[in-house]
Coordinates of N, CA and C in Angstrom, one line a residue:
X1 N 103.3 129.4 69.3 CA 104.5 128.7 68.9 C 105.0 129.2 67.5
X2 N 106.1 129.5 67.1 CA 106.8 129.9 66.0 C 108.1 129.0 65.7
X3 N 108.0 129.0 64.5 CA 109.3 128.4 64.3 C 110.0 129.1 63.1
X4 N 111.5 129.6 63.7 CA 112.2 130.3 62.5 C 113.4 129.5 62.0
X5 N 113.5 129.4 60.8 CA 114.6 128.9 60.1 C 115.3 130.2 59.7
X6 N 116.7 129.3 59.0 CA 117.6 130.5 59.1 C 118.5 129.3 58.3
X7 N 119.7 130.0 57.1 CA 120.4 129.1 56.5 C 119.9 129.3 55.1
X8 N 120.7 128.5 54.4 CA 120.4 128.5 53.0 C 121.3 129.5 52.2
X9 N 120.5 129.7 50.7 CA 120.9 130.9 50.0 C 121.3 130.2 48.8
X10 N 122.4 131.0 48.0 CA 123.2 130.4 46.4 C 124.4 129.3 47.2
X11 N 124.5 128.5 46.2 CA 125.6 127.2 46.6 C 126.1 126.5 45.6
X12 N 127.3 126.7 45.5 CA 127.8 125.9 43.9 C 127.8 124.1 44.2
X13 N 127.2 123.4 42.4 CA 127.1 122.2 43.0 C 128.2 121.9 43.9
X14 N 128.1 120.7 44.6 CA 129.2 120.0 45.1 C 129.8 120.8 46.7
X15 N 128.9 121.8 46.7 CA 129.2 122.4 48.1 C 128.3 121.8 49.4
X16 N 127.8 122.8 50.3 CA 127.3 122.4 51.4 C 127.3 123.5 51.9
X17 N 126.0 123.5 52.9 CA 125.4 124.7 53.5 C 124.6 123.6 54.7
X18 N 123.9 124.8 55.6 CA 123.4 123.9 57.1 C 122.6 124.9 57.1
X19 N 121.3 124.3 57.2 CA 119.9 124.7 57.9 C 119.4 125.3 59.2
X20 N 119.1 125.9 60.3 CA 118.7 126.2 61.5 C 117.6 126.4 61.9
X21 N 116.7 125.4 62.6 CA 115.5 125.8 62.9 C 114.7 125.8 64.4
X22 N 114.4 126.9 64.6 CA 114.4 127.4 66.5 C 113.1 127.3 66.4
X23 N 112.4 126.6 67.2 CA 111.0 126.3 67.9 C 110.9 127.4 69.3
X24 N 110.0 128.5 68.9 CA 109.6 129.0 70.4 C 108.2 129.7 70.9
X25 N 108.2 129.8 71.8 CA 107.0 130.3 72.2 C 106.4 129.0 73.6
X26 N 105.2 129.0 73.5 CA 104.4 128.1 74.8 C 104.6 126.3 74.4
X27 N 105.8 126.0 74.4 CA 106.1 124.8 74.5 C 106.3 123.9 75.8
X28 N 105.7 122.7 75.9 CA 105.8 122.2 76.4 C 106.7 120.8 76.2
X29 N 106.5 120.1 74.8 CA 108.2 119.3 74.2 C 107.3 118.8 73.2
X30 N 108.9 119.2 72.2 CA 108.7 119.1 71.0 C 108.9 117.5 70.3
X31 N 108.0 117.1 69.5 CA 108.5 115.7 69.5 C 109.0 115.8 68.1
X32 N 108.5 115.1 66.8 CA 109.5 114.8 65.7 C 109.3 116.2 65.0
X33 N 110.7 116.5 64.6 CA 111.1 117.6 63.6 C 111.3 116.9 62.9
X34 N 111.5 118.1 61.9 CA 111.6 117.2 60.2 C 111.8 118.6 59.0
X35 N 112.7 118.2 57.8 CA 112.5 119.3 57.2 C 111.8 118.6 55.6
X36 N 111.1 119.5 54.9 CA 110.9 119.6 54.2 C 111.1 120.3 53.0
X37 N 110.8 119.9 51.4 CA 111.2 121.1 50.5 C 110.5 120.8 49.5
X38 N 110.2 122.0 48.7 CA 109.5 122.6 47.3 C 109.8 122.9 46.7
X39 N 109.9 122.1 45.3 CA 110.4 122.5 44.2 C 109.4 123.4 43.4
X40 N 110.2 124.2 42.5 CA 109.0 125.1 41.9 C 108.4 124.0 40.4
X41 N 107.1 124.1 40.7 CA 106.3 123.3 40.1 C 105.9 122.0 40.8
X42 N 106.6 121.2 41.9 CA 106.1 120.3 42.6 C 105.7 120.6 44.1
X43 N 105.0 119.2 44.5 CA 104.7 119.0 45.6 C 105.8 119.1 46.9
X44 N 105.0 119.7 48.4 CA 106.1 119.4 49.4 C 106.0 118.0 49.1
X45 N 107.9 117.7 49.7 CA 108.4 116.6 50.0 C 109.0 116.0 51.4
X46 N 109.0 115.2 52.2 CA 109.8 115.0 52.8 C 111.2 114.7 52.7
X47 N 112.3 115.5 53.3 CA 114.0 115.3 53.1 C 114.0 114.1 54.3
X48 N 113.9 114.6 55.2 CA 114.3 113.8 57.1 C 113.6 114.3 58.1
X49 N 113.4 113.7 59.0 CA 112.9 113.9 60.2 C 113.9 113.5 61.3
X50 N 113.1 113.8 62.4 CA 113.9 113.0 63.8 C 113.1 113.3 64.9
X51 N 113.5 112.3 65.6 CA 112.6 111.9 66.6 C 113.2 112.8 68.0
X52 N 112.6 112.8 69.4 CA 113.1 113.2 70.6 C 114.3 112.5 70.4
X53 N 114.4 111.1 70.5 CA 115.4 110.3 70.8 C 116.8 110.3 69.6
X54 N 116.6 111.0 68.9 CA 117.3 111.2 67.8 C 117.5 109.7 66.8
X55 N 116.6 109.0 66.6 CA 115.9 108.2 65.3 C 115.6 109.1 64.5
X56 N 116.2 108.5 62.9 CA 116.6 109.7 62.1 C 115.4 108.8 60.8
X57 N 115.1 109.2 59.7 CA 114.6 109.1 58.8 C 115.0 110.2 57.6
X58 N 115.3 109.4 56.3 CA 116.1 110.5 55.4 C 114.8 109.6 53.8
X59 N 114.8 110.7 53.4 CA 114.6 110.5 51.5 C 115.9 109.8 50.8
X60 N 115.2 108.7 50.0 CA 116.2 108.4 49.7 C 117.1 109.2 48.8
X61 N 116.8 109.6 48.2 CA 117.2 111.0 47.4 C 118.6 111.9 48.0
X62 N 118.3 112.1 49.4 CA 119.5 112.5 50.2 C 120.6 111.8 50.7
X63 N 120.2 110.7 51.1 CA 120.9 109.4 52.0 C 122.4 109.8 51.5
X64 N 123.2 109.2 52.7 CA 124.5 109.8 52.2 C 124.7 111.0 51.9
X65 N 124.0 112.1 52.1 CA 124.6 113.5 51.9 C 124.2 114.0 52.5
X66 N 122.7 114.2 53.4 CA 122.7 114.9 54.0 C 122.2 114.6 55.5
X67 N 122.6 115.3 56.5 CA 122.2 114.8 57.9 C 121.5 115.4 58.4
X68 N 120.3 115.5 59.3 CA 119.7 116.1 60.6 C 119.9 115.8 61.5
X69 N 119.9 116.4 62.8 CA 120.8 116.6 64.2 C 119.5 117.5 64.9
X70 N 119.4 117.5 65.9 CA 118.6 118.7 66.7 C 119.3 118.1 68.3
X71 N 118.8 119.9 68.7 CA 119.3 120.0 70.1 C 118.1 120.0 70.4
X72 N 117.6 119.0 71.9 CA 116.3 119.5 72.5 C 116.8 120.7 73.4
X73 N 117.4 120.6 73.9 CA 117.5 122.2 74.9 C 117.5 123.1 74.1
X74 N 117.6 123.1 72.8 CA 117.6 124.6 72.5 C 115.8 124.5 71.2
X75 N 115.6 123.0 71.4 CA 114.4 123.0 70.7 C 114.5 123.6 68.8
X76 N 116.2 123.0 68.4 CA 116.3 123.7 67.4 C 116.3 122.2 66.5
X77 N 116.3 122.2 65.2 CA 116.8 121.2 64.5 C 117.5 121.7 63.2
X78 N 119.1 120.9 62.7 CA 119.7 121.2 62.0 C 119.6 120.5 60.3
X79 N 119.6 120.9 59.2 CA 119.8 120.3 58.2 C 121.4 120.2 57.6
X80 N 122.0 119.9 58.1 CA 123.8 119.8 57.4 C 123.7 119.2 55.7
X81 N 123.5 119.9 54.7 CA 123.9 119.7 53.3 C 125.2 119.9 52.9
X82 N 125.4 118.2 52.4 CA 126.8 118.2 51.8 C 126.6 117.5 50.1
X83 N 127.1 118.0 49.2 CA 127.5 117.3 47.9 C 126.3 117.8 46.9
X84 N 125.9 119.1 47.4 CA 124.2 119.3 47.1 C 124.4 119.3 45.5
X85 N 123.8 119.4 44.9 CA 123.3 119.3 43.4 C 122.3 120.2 43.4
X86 N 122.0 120.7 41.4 CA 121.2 121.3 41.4 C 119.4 121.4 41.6
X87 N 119.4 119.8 41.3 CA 118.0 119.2 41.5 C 118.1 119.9 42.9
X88 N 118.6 120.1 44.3 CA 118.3 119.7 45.2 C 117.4 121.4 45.5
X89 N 117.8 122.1 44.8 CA 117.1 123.4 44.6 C 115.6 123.1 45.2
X90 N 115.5 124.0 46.5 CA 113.7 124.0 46.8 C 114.2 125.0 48.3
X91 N 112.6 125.4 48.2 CA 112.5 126.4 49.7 C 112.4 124.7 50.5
X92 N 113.1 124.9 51.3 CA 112.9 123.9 52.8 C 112.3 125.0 53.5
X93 N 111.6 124.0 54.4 CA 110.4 124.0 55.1 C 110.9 123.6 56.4
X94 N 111.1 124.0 57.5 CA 111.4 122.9 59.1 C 109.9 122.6 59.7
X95 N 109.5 121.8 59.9 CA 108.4 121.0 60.9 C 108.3 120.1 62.4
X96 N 107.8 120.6 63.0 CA 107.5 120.4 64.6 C 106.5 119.9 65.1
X97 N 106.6 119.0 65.6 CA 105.1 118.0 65.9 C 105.2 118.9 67.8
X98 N 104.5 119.4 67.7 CA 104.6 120.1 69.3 C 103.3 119.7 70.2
X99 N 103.5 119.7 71.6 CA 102.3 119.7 72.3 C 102.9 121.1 73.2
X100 N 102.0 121.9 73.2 CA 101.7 123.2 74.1 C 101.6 123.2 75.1
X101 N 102.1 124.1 76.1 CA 101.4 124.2 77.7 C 100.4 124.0 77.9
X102 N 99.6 124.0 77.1 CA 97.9 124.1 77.3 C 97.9 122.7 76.8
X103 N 99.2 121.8 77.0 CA 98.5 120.3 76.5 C 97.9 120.2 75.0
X104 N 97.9 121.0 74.2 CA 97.5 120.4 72.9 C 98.3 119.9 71.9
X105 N 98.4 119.6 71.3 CA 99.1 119.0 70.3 C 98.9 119.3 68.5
X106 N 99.9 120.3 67.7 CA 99.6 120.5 66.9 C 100.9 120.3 65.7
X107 N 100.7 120.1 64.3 CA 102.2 120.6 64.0 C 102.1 122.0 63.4
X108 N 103.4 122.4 63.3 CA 103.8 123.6 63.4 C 104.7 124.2 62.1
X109 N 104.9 125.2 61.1 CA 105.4 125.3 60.0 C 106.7 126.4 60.7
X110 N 107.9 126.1 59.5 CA 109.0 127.6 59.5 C 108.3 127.9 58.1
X111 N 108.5 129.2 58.1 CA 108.6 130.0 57.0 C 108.9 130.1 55.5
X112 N 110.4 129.0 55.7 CA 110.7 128.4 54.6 C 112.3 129.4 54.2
X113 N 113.0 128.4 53.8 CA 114.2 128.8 53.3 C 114.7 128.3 51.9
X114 N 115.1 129.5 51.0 CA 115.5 129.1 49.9 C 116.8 128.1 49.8
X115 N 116.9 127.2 49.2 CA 117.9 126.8 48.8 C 118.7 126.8 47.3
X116 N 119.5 127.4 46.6 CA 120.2 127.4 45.3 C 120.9 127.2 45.0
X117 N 120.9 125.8 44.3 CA 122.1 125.0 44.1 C 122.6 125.8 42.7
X118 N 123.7 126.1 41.9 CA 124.1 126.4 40.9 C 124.8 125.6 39.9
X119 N 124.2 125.7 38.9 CA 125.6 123.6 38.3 C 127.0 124.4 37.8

């Protein structure tokens, strides 16, 4: 199972940018996505998650600015950033709670995507 993100880059405050994250390989269904992010010098954080059923969970830190969405047919999940700031600066992270054809159950990392806010 792989998962690739896609998105991000430089972004002047007060703009907005959208995240993409494709889950593939030996899946059998994906349950909660979620993205995450790294500031340089701190710890990963949680931004949002979401459920199959699209039950959402946000940091409060985001609320109001930013949304996650996922398609299960395409097994993708989205980050929509709006009003970003420069604090908001970190590699995001997408995460997949998957169970496999082979029935196992593991979670699963993207790669990571820079985010650069500019003030």
């Amino acid at each position: 199972v792989q998962l690739q993100a896609s998105g991000g880059g430089l972004v002047q405050a007060g703009g907005s940018t959208r995240l993409s994250c494709a889950a593939s390989g030996s899946i059998f269904v994906v349950n909660v996505m979620g993205w995450y992010r790294q500031a340089p010098g701190k710890q990963r954080e949680l931004v949002a998650s979401i459920t199959t059923s699209g039950s959402t969970n946000y940091a409060d830190y985001v609320k109001g600015r930013f949304t996650i969405s996922r398609d299960n047919a395409k097994n993708t999940v989205y980050l929509q950033m709006n009003s970003l700031k420069p604090e908001d600066t970190a590699v995001y992270f997408c995460e997949a709670g998957v169970v496999t054809t082979k029935f196992v159950r593991r979670d699963y990392w993207g790669q990571g995507t820079l985010v650069t806010v500019s003030s």
